Amino acid sequence: MTSLKTYNTFGVEAQAPEMLTIESEDQLLELLRTRAKRPYLILGGGSNVLFRQSPSGAVLLNRIKGRVVVEETTTEVTIGVGAGENWHELVLWTLEHNWGGLENLSLIPGTVGAAPIQNIGAYGVELKDTFVGLEAIELRSGEEQVFSAEDCAFGYRDSYFKRAGRGKYFITRVYLTLQKQPLVNISYGAIKEVLQAANIDQPTIQDVSKAVVKIRSSKLPDPAFIGNAGSFFKNPELEAEQFTRLQAEYPQIPHFFAPASRVKVPAGWLIEQCGWKGQRRGNAGCYDKQALVLVNLGGATGAEIWALAQEIMETVKMKFGVVLEVEVNVI
Ligand code: FAD
Ligand code: EPU
């Protein structure tokens, strides 16, 4: 048995019957060839999982490394990245080369291989905006497969790998196309204000990255000090009709327009309005600077955090008639 406490950013206790570190595609293929078929749980940085219980099968810790340029034109560069690379270190590497596209996704914890699972997003950009393809190995057959962006069926915090492909593949390599004459995207959130405050009127991608890091550090808890997995729930996308009814009752409700005439409402606002912000249930809490983040205040179990999440979902449903969807992968 191996303790998973330091392998998940919630810092909750769980035991893996066995843990194997995967450093190459060949090692994984050999493992799948030589062992009896059994369930596996793949872990990258453990920054988007909640262990309600211990996993039943072996944990495969993804540490496949490598960053290479696979294609380059005068305007674009396509890179292939080992799925076990750290996401933020990849972002910093692209910034060193002045390749644009990932700067708004600075400081997101975890590995490159987990990024396509929920199509990571922040500050108006999603992984899908630079993604061109990935390589994966099917765990049952040991077959290598290539997925295009279309195959991945990306949506808001969603992909094929969270639906029909859930738990079936080990993503080994991700391909992204970046811009050599980057344009900045500062339309979202507080980026503009942070740049203005620093007297930057012609921001570079490096400036945008620094602004994003600053904003994130001011409202999101650092898992090194407070256990968490970022947003616990997705922001709900409501039908126009349901939103209009809510807005009539709560005229101040923040909202953003989403595809298919739907309206996205910040779950953090709904949770805060229910009085949860800064509240605790035993050792589990609702973060006092960002109500969408559930935290381990010290010694919480996965079950305790899950019970708090259930209570929050119930009160949001009662007050607003909105059913929150969990974003974190619950084991
Ligand atoms: P893990 O937690 O290890 O795994 C997540 C899921 O993916 C699991 O189901 C796992 O089995 C599966 N998986 C992992 N690697 C592979 C692989 N190679 N092949 C197949 N399946 C795999 N997310 C955002 O989108 N935007 C944010 O702004 C954001 N901010 C965050 C802030 C904080 C403080 C924290 C703690 C988390 C935040 N997250 C955010 C969530 C998290 O960082 C991302 O989901 C990240 O991509 C998870 O990477 P990981 O390697 O830690 O994945
Ligand atoms: N809000 C509140 N109270 C709160 C928190 C938020 O009222 O306690 C309202 C405010 O109106 C605020 C709005 O919600 O303006 C949006 O808040 P914020 O900018 O903090 O973003 P978010 O919608 O809560 C999303 C992502 C984050 C991502 C940020 C920035 C989801 C589920 N979450 O959070 O992603 O970093 O936007 O783009 O979409 C993650 O997925 O783990 C994550 C952290």
Short mmCIF file of C-alpha atoms and ligand atoms in Angstrom, two decimals:
data_model
loop_
_atom_site.label_atom_id
_atom_site.label_comp_id
_atom_site.label_asym_id
_atom_site.label_seq_id
_atom_site.Cartn_x
_atom_site.Cartn_y
_atom_site.Cartn_z
CA MET A 1 0.00 0.00 0.00
CA THR A 2 1.18 3.51 -0.78
CA SER A 3 -0.31 6.63 0.80
CA LEU A 4 -1.70 9.08 -1.78
CA LYS A 5 -1.85 12.00 0.66
CA THR A 6 1.02 13.87 -0.98
CA TYR A 7 -0.15 12.92 -4.49
CA ASN A 8 -3.42 14.88 -4.37
CA THR A 9 -3.63 18.64 -3.83
CA PHE A 10 -6.62 18.27 -1.47
CA GLY A 11 -4.12 16.46 0.77
CA VAL A 12 -6.65 13.82 1.80
CA GLU A 13 -5.62 10.31 2.82
CA ALA A 14 -6.16 7.37 0.47
CA GLN A 15 -4.17 4.20 -0.09
CA ALA A 16 -3.09 2.82 -3.46
CA PRO A 17 -2.72 -0.98 -3.54
CA GLU A 18 0.28 -0.31 -5.78
CA MET A 19 1.86 2.73 -7.42
CA LEU A 20 3.95 2.64 -10.59
CA THR A 21 5.78 5.60 -12.07
CA ILE A 22 5.54 5.72 -15.86
CA GLU A 23 8.42 7.51 -17.58
CA SER A 24 8.01 6.41 -21.19
CA GLU A 25 5.50 5.03 -23.68
CA ASP A 26 7.61 1.85 -24.02
CA GLN A 27 7.54 1.25 -20.28
CA LEU A 28 3.75 1.59 -20.26
CA LEU A 29 3.32 -0.71 -23.28
CA GLU A 30 5.53 -3.33 -21.63
CA LEU A 31 3.54 -3.07 -18.40
CA LEU A 32 0.22 -3.51 -20.21
CA ARG A 33 1.62 -6.47 -22.19
CA THR A 34 2.97 -8.38 -19.23
CA ARG A 35 0.36 -7.91 -16.51
CA ALA A 36 -3.09 -9.37 -16.10
CA LYS A 37 -5.80 -6.87 -17.03
CA ARG A 38 -6.93 -4.85 -14.03
CA PRO A 39 -8.26 -1.38 -13.32
CA TYR A 40 -5.75 1.46 -13.26
CA LEU A 41 -6.04 5.01 -12.02
CA ILE A 42 -3.83 7.53 -13.82
CA LEU A 43 -2.53 10.41 -11.75
CA GLY A 44 -0.65 13.47 -12.96
CA GLY A 45 -0.38 16.23 -10.36
CA GLY A 46 -3.50 15.09 -8.48
CA SER A 47 -4.85 18.67 -8.66
CA ASN A 48 -8.28 17.78 -9.96
CA VAL A 49 -9.22 14.68 -7.98
CA LEU A 50 -11.06 14.04 -4.72
CA PHE A 51 -10.49 10.66 -3.08
CA ARG A 52 -13.76 9.75 -1.34
CA GLN A 53 -12.27 6.27 -1.08
CA SER A 54 -9.06 4.50 -1.99
CA PRO A 55 -8.68 3.43 -5.62
CA SER A 56 -9.27 -0.29 -6.23
CA GLY A 57 -6.47 -0.72 -8.77
CA ALA A 58 -2.87 0.31 -9.22
CA VAL A 59 -2.06 4.00 -9.61
CA LEU A 60 -0.02 4.92 -12.68
CA LEU A 61 1.89 8.10 -11.96
CA ASN A 62 2.49 9.89 -15.24
CA ARG A 63 6.04 11.26 -15.53
CA ILE A 64 6.57 11.05 -19.32
CA LYS A 65 8.79 14.03 -20.16
CA GLY A 66 10.04 15.85 -23.23
CA ARG A 67 9.34 19.07 -25.18
CA VAL A 68 10.18 19.24 -28.90
CA VAL A 69 9.37 21.42 -31.88
CA VAL A 70 7.77 19.20 -34.50
CA GLU A 71 6.96 21.81 -37.14
CA GLU A 72 7.78 25.46 -37.69
CA THR A 73 6.73 28.10 -40.23
CA THR A 74 7.42 31.85 -40.27
CA THR A 75 4.31 32.46 -38.18
CA GLU A 76 3.65 29.31 -36.14
CA VAL A 77 5.38 26.58 -34.20
CA THR A 78 3.93 23.19 -33.30
CA ILE A 79 5.32 21.52 -30.20
CA GLY A 80 5.00 17.95 -28.94
CA VAL A 81 5.04 17.65 -25.17
CA GLY A 82 5.38 14.61 -22.92
CA ALA A 83 2.18 14.25 -20.91
CA GLY A 84 4.06 14.16 -17.59
CA GLU A 85 5.55 17.62 -18.03
CA ASN A 86 4.36 20.23 -15.53
CA TRP A 87 1.82 22.56 -17.18
CA HIS A 88 3.07 25.87 -15.76
CA GLU A 89 6.71 25.00 -16.54
CA LEU A 90 5.61 24.39 -20.14
CA VAL A 91 3.92 27.81 -20.19
CA LEU A 92 7.12 29.46 -18.89
CA TRP A 93 9.18 27.65 -21.57
CA THR A 94 6.88 28.93 -24.35
CA LEU A 95 7.14 32.45 -22.93
CA GLU A 96 10.96 32.22 -23.01
CA HIS A 97 10.67 31.54 -26.75
CA ASN A 98 8.05 34.27 -27.16
CA TRP A 99 5.51 31.78 -28.53
CA GLY A 100 2.01 33.01 -27.81
CA GLY A 101 -1.14 31.12 -26.88
CA LEU A 102 -0.67 29.74 -23.37
CA GLU A 103 -0.02 32.93 -21.38
CA ASN A 104 -3.62 33.24 -20.09
CA LEU A 105 -3.34 29.66 -18.80
CA SER A 106 -0.39 30.49 -16.53
CA LEU A 107 -0.17 28.93 -13.07
CA ILE A 108 -2.74 26.19 -13.61
CA PRO A 109 -1.45 23.26 -11.52
CA GLY A 110 -0.95 19.76 -12.88
CA THR A 111 0.42 18.00 -15.90
CA VAL A 112 0.18 18.52 -19.65
CA GLY A 113 -1.51 15.13 -20.11
CA ALA A 114 -4.43 16.04 -17.86
CA ALA A 115 -5.03 19.36 -19.64
CA PRO A 116 -7.16 17.82 -22.44
CA ILE A 117 -9.26 15.81 -19.96
CA GLN A 118 -11.28 18.85 -18.89
CA ASN A 119 -10.03 21.23 -21.63
CA ILE A 120 -8.42 23.47 -19.01
CA GLY A 121 -9.42 27.10 -19.22
CA ALA A 122 -8.84 30.46 -17.61
CA TYR A 123 -9.02 34.15 -18.43
CA GLY A 124 -10.86 33.76 -21.73
CA VAL A 125 -8.66 30.97 -23.18
CA GLU A 126 -9.04 27.20 -23.26
CA LEU A 127 -6.63 24.42 -24.15
CA LYS A 128 -8.64 23.75 -27.33
CA ASP A 129 -7.53 27.15 -28.75
CA THR A 130 -3.96 25.87 -29.30
CA PHE A 131 -4.53 22.11 -29.28
CA VAL A 132 -3.88 20.14 -32.49
CA GLY A 133 -3.80 16.53 -31.32
CA LEU A 134 -2.70 13.96 -28.78
CA GLU A 135 -1.32 10.45 -28.54
CA ALA A 136 -2.75 7.97 -26.10
CA ILE A 137 -2.53 4.29 -25.24
CA GLU A 138 -5.72 2.35 -24.67
CA LEU A 139 -5.32 0.61 -21.32
CA ARG A 140 -7.26 -2.56 -22.18
CA SER A 141 -5.71 -3.34 -25.54
CA GLY A 142 -2.35 -1.57 -25.20
CA GLU A 143 -3.03 0.00 -28.61
CA GLU A 144 -1.53 3.38 -29.48
CA GLN A 145 -4.06 5.90 -30.80
CA VAL A 146 -3.99 9.43 -32.16
CA PHE A 147 -6.80 11.88 -31.37
CA SER A 148 -7.50 15.06 -33.35
CA ALA A 149 -9.11 18.10 -31.75
CA GLU A 150 -12.41 16.96 -33.24
CA ASP A 151 -12.05 13.46 -31.74
CA CYS A 152 -11.55 15.04 -28.31
CA ALA A 153 -15.00 16.77 -28.52
CA PHE A 154 -13.90 19.63 -26.28
CA GLY A 155 -16.48 21.70 -24.44
CA TYR A 156 -16.48 23.90 -21.35
CA ARG A 157 -14.48 21.83 -18.79
CA ASP A 158 -15.39 18.81 -20.88
CA SER A 159 -14.04 16.35 -23.45
CA TYR A 160 -14.50 12.84 -24.80
CA PHE A 161 -12.16 11.72 -21.96
CA LYS A 162 -14.71 12.79 -19.33
CA ARG A 163 -17.51 10.95 -21.16
CA ALA A 164 -17.33 7.80 -23.34
CA GLY A 165 -13.51 7.71 -23.09
CA ARG A 166 -13.42 8.09 -19.31
CA GLY A 167 -10.69 5.98 -17.66
CA LYS A 168 -9.96 4.13 -20.92
CA TYR A 169 -6.81 5.87 -22.17
CA PHE A 170 -3.42 6.95 -20.91
CA ILE A 171 -2.62 10.24 -22.69
CA THR A 172 1.12 10.19 -23.43
CA ARG A 173 1.85 13.21 -25.62
CA VAL A 174 0.07 16.46 -26.50
CA TYR A 175 0.59 18.67 -29.58
CA LEU A 176 -0.04 22.42 -29.53
CA THR A 177 0.38 25.12 -32.18
CA LEU A 178 1.61 28.48 -30.90
CA GLN A 179 2.03 31.89 -32.53
CA LYS A 180 5.42 33.45 -33.31
CA GLN A 181 3.91 36.94 -33.65
CA PRO A 182 1.57 36.69 -30.71
CA LEU A 183 -1.49 38.84 -30.14
CA VAL A 184 -2.51 39.34 -26.54
CA ASN A 185 -5.96 38.59 -25.17
CA ILE A 186 -6.67 40.86 -22.22
CA SER A 187 -10.44 41.18 -22.51
CA TYR A 188 -11.26 38.90 -19.60
CA GLY A 189 -11.63 39.72 -15.92
CA ALA A 190 -9.18 41.97 -14.16
CA ILE A 191 -6.24 41.56 -16.60
CA LYS A 192 -6.66 45.06 -18.06
CA GLU A 193 -6.83 46.73 -14.65
CA VAL A 194 -3.73 44.92 -13.38
CA LEU A 195 -1.78 45.99 -16.51
CA GLN A 196 -3.01 49.58 -16.20
CA ALA A 197 -2.00 49.70 -12.55
CA ALA A 198 1.52 48.66 -13.63
CA ASN A 199 1.50 51.39 -16.35
CA ILE A 200 1.75 48.84 -19.15
CA ASP A 201 -0.19 50.02 -22.19
CA GLN A 202 1.33 47.74 -24.84
CA PRO A 203 1.47 44.40 -23.00
CA THR A 204 3.58 41.49 -24.18
CA ILE A 205 2.56 37.88 -23.59
CA GLN A 206 5.03 37.86 -20.68
CA ASP A 207 3.18 40.84 -19.13
CA VAL A 208 -0.14 39.06 -19.56
CA SER A 209 1.26 35.93 -17.88
CA LYS A 210 2.51 37.98 -14.92
CA ALA A 211 -0.88 39.72 -14.59
CA VAL A 212 -2.69 36.37 -14.62
CA VAL A 213 -0.29 34.99 -11.99
CA LYS A 214 -0.94 38.05 -9.83
CA ILE A 215 -4.73 37.79 -10.06
CA ARG A 216 -4.74 34.03 -9.46
CA SER A 217 -2.42 34.30 -6.46
CA SER A 218 -4.72 36.89 -4.88
CA LYS A 219 -7.83 34.72 -4.92
CA LEU A 220 -6.94 31.05 -5.25
CA PRO A 221 -5.44 29.12 -2.33
CA ASP A 222 -1.97 27.64 -2.87
CA PRO A 223 -2.29 23.86 -2.38
CA ALA A 224 1.14 23.87 -0.71
CA PHE A 225 -0.57 25.59 2.25
CA ILE A 226 -4.32 24.92 1.93
CA GLY A 227 -5.53 21.71 0.31
CA ASN A 228 -7.87 22.29 -2.64
CA ALA A 229 -8.51 21.30 -6.26
CA GLY A 230 -9.44 24.71 -7.72
CA SER A 231 -13.10 25.21 -8.66
CA PHE A 232 -15.07 22.33 -7.19
CA PHE A 233 -18.11 22.92 -9.42
CA LYS A 234 -18.61 24.10 -13.00
CA ASN A 235 -20.29 27.43 -13.68
CA PRO A 236 -23.83 26.45 -14.71
CA GLU A 237 -25.04 27.35 -18.20
CA LEU A 238 -28.74 28.10 -17.91
CA GLU A 239 -31.48 28.15 -20.54
CA ALA A 240 -32.38 31.77 -21.38
CA GLU A 241 -35.84 31.27 -19.88
CA GLN A 242 -34.56 30.02 -16.52
CA PHE A 243 -32.02 32.85 -16.40
CA THR A 244 -34.67 35.52 -17.12
CA ARG A 245 -36.77 34.21 -14.22
CA LEU A 246 -33.77 34.27 -11.88
CA GLN A 247 -32.74 37.75 -13.01
CA ALA A 248 -36.23 39.07 -12.29
CA GLU A 249 -35.82 37.90 -8.68
CA TYR A 250 -32.09 38.73 -8.35
CA PRO A 251 -31.41 41.71 -10.66
CA GLN A 252 -27.75 41.88 -9.57
CA ILE A 253 -26.94 38.30 -10.68
CA PRO A 254 -23.64 38.32 -12.63
CA HIS A 255 -23.85 36.56 -16.00
CA PHE A 256 -22.04 35.90 -19.28
CA PHE A 257 -23.47 34.85 -22.61
CA ALA A 258 -22.68 31.24 -23.57
CA PRO A 259 -23.17 29.24 -26.80
CA ALA A 260 -26.66 28.16 -27.92
CA SER A 261 -28.42 31.17 -26.32
CA ARG A 262 -27.52 29.93 -22.87
CA VAL A 263 -26.37 32.15 -20.03
CA LYS A 264 -23.43 31.26 -17.78
CA VAL A 265 -23.80 32.22 -14.13
CA PRO A 266 -20.84 32.13 -11.70
CA ALA A 267 -21.38 29.24 -9.29
CA GLY A 268 -19.19 31.18 -6.81
CA TRP A 269 -21.86 33.89 -6.66
CA LEU A 270 -24.71 31.39 -6.14
CA ILE A 271 -22.75 29.66 -3.34
CA GLU A 272 -21.82 32.95 -1.69
CA GLN A 273 -25.47 34.10 -1.79
CA CYS A 274 -26.39 30.94 0.12
CA GLY A 275 -24.07 32.10 2.91
CA TRP A 276 -21.37 29.45 2.42
CA LYS A 277 -18.32 31.63 1.79
CA GLY A 278 -15.84 31.16 4.67
CA GLN A 279 -18.04 28.51 6.36
CA ARG A 280 -16.72 25.19 7.56
CA ARG A 281 -18.06 21.73 8.33
CA GLY A 282 -15.51 20.03 10.53
CA ASN A 283 -12.21 20.19 8.68
CA ALA A 284 -13.73 20.94 5.27
CA GLY A 285 -14.46 24.50 4.24
CA CYS A 286 -15.71 26.87 1.58
CA TYR A 287 -12.76 29.20 0.84
CA ASP A 288 -13.20 32.72 2.22
CA LYS A 289 -11.83 34.48 -0.89
CA GLN A 290 -13.48 32.31 -3.57
CA ALA A 291 -16.67 30.43 -2.73
CA LEU A 292 -16.26 28.04 -5.69
CA VAL A 293 -13.18 26.49 -4.06
CA LEU A 294 -13.62 23.88 -1.33
CA VAL A 295 -10.68 23.53 1.01
CA ASN A 296 -9.10 21.07 3.41
CA LEU A 297 -8.60 23.13 6.55
CA GLY A 298 -6.36 20.41 8.03
CA GLY A 299 -6.94 16.69 8.36
CA ALA A 300 -10.17 16.59 6.35
CA THR A 301 -11.19 13.30 4.76
CA GLY A 302 -12.45 13.04 1.21
CA ALA A 303 -15.82 11.97 2.61
CA GLU A 304 -15.99 15.15 4.72
CA ILE A 305 -15.26 17.37 1.69
CA TRP A 306 -17.81 15.43 -0.36
CA ALA A 307 -20.47 15.84 2.37
CA LEU A 308 -19.87 19.62 2.35
CA ALA A 309 -20.16 19.65 -1.46
CA GLN A 310 -23.51 17.82 -1.23
CA GLU A 311 -24.83 20.30 1.32
CA ILE A 312 -23.79 23.24 -0.88
CA MET A 313 -25.44 21.67 -3.92
CA GLU A 314 -28.68 21.16 -1.98
CA THR A 315 -28.87 24.74 -0.75
CA VAL A 316 -28.10 26.19 -4.20
CA LYS A 317 -30.83 23.98 -5.67
CA MET A 318 -33.32 25.08 -2.99
CA LYS A 319 -32.62 28.81 -3.26
CA PHE A 320 -32.08 29.20 -7.01
CA GLY A 321 -33.43 25.99 -8.58
CA VAL A 322 -29.97 25.50 -10.13
CA VAL A 323 -28.30 22.08 -10.10
CA LEU A 324 -24.54 22.44 -9.78
CA GLU A 325 -22.31 19.99 -11.62
CA VAL A 326 -19.11 18.78 -9.94
CA GLU A 327 -15.97 19.71 -11.89
CA VAL A 328 -13.46 17.70 -9.86
CA ASN A 329 -12.94 13.97 -10.64
CA VAL A 330 -14.37 12.09 -7.67
CA ILE A 331 -12.79 8.69 -7.00
P1 FAD B 1 -4.96 14.86 -12.00
O1 FAD B 1 -5.69 15.51 -10.89
O2 FAD B 1 -3.81 14.00 -11.66
O3 FAD B 1 -6.01 14.03 -12.87
C1 FAD B 1 -7.25 14.60 -13.24
C2 FAD B 1 -8.06 13.55 -14.03
O4 FAD B 1 -7.41 13.29 -15.27
C3 FAD B 1 -8.16 12.20 -13.32
O5 FAD B 1 -9.41 11.66 -13.64
C4 FAD B 1 -7.03 11.39 -13.94
O6 FAD B 1 -7.26 9.99 -13.91
C5 FAD B 1 -7.02 11.91 -15.37
N1 FAD B 1 -5.68 11.93 -15.97
C6 FAD B 1 -4.59 12.62 -15.53
N2 FAD B 1 -3.55 12.45 -16.37
C7 FAD B 1 -3.99 11.63 -17.36
C8 FAD B 1 -3.37 11.08 -18.52
N3 FAD B 1 -2.10 11.31 -18.84
N4 FAD B 1 -4.12 10.29 -19.32
C9 FAD B 1 -5.41 10.02 -19.03
N5 FAD B 1 -6.05 10.50 -17.93
C10 FAD B 1 -5.34 11.30 -17.11
N6 FAD B 1 -8.37 23.92 -14.00
C11 FAD B 1 -8.72 24.74 -15.01
O7 FAD B 1 -9.21 24.28 -16.05
N7 FAD B 1 -8.59 26.09 -14.91
C12 FAD B 1 -8.07 26.68 -13.81
O8 FAD B 1 -7.95 27.90 -13.78
C13 FAD B 1 -7.66 25.85 -12.73
N8 FAD B 1 -7.16 26.39 -11.60
C14 FAD B 1 -6.79 25.59 -10.56
C15 FAD B 1 -6.26 26.16 -9.40
C16 FAD B 1 -5.87 25.39 -8.34
C17 FAD B 1 -5.29 26.03 -7.11
C18 FAD B 1 -5.99 23.97 -8.42
C19 FAD B 1 -5.54 23.10 -7.27
C20 FAD B 1 -6.53 23.38 -9.56
C21 FAD B 1 -6.94 24.19 -10.64
N9 FAD B 1 -7.49 23.63 -11.81
C22 FAD B 1 -7.84 24.44 -12.87
C23 FAD B 1 -7.70 22.17 -11.93
C24 FAD B 1 -6.44 21.38 -12.37
O9 FAD B 1 -5.29 22.15 -12.22
C25 FAD B 1 -6.54 20.93 -13.84
O10 FAD B 1 -7.69 20.15 -14.04
C26 FAD B 1 -5.32 20.11 -14.27
O11 FAD B 1 -5.36 19.88 -15.66
C27 FAD B 1 -5.21 18.77 -13.54
O12 FAD B 1 -3.95 18.21 -13.84
P2 FAD B 1 -3.35 17.02 -12.97
O13 FAD B 1 -2.15 16.53 -13.66
O14 FAD B 1 -3.16 17.46 -11.57
O15 FAD B 1 -4.53 15.97 -13.08
N1 EPU B 2 -18.05 35.31 -7.50
C1 EPU B 2 -18.70 35.67 -6.34
N2 EPU B 2 -18.24 35.16 -5.16
C2 EPU B 2 -17.18 34.32 -5.10
C3 EPU B 2 -16.51 33.96 -6.28
C4 EPU B 2 -16.98 34.47 -7.48
O1 EPU B 2 -19.66 36.42 -6.36
O2 EPU B 2 -16.83 33.92 -3.98
C5 EPU B 2 -18.54 35.88 -8.78
C6 EPU B 2 -18.07 37.30 -9.04
O3 EPU B 2 -19.13 37.97 -9.69
C7 EPU B 2 -16.93 37.14 -10.02
C8 EPU B 2 -17.39 35.92 -10.81
O4 EPU B 2 -18.06 35.11 -9.85
O5 EPU B 2 -16.78 38.25 -10.84
C9 EPU B 2 -16.29 35.12 -11.48
O6 EPU B 2 -15.31 34.78 -10.51
P1 EPU B 2 -13.81 34.40 -10.96
O7 EPU B 2 -13.31 35.40 -11.92
O8 EPU B 2 -13.03 34.16 -9.72
O9 EPU B 2 -13.97 33.08 -11.79
P2 EPU B 2 -14.87 31.78 -11.60
O10 EPU B 2 -15.98 31.83 -12.59
O11 EPU B 2 -15.22 31.56 -10.19
C10 EPU B 2 -13.59 30.44 -13.43
C11 EPU B 2 -12.98 29.10 -13.57
C12 EPU B 2 -11.58 29.09 -12.96
C13 EPU B 2 -10.72 30.10 -13.70
C14 EPU B 2 -11.37 31.48 -13.57
C15 EPU B 2 -10.65 32.52 -14.38
C16 EPU B 2 -14.76 27.46 -13.66
C17 EPU B 2 -15.49 26.38 -12.96
N3 EPU B 2 -13.81 28.08 -12.96
O12 EPU B 2 -13.80 30.67 -12.04
O13 EPU B 2 -11.02 27.78 -13.12
O14 EPU B 2 -9.42 30.13 -13.19
O15 EPU B 2 -12.74 31.42 -14.04
O16 EPU B 2 -10.89 32.33 -15.74
O17 EPU B 2 -15.03 27.75 -14.83
C18 EPU B 2 -10.80 25.63 -12.11
O18 EPU B 2 -11.38 25.17 -13.10
O19 EPU B 2 -10.37 24.90 -11.18
C19 EPU B 2 -10.60 27.08 -12.00
C20 EPU B 2 -10.02 27.66 -10.95
#
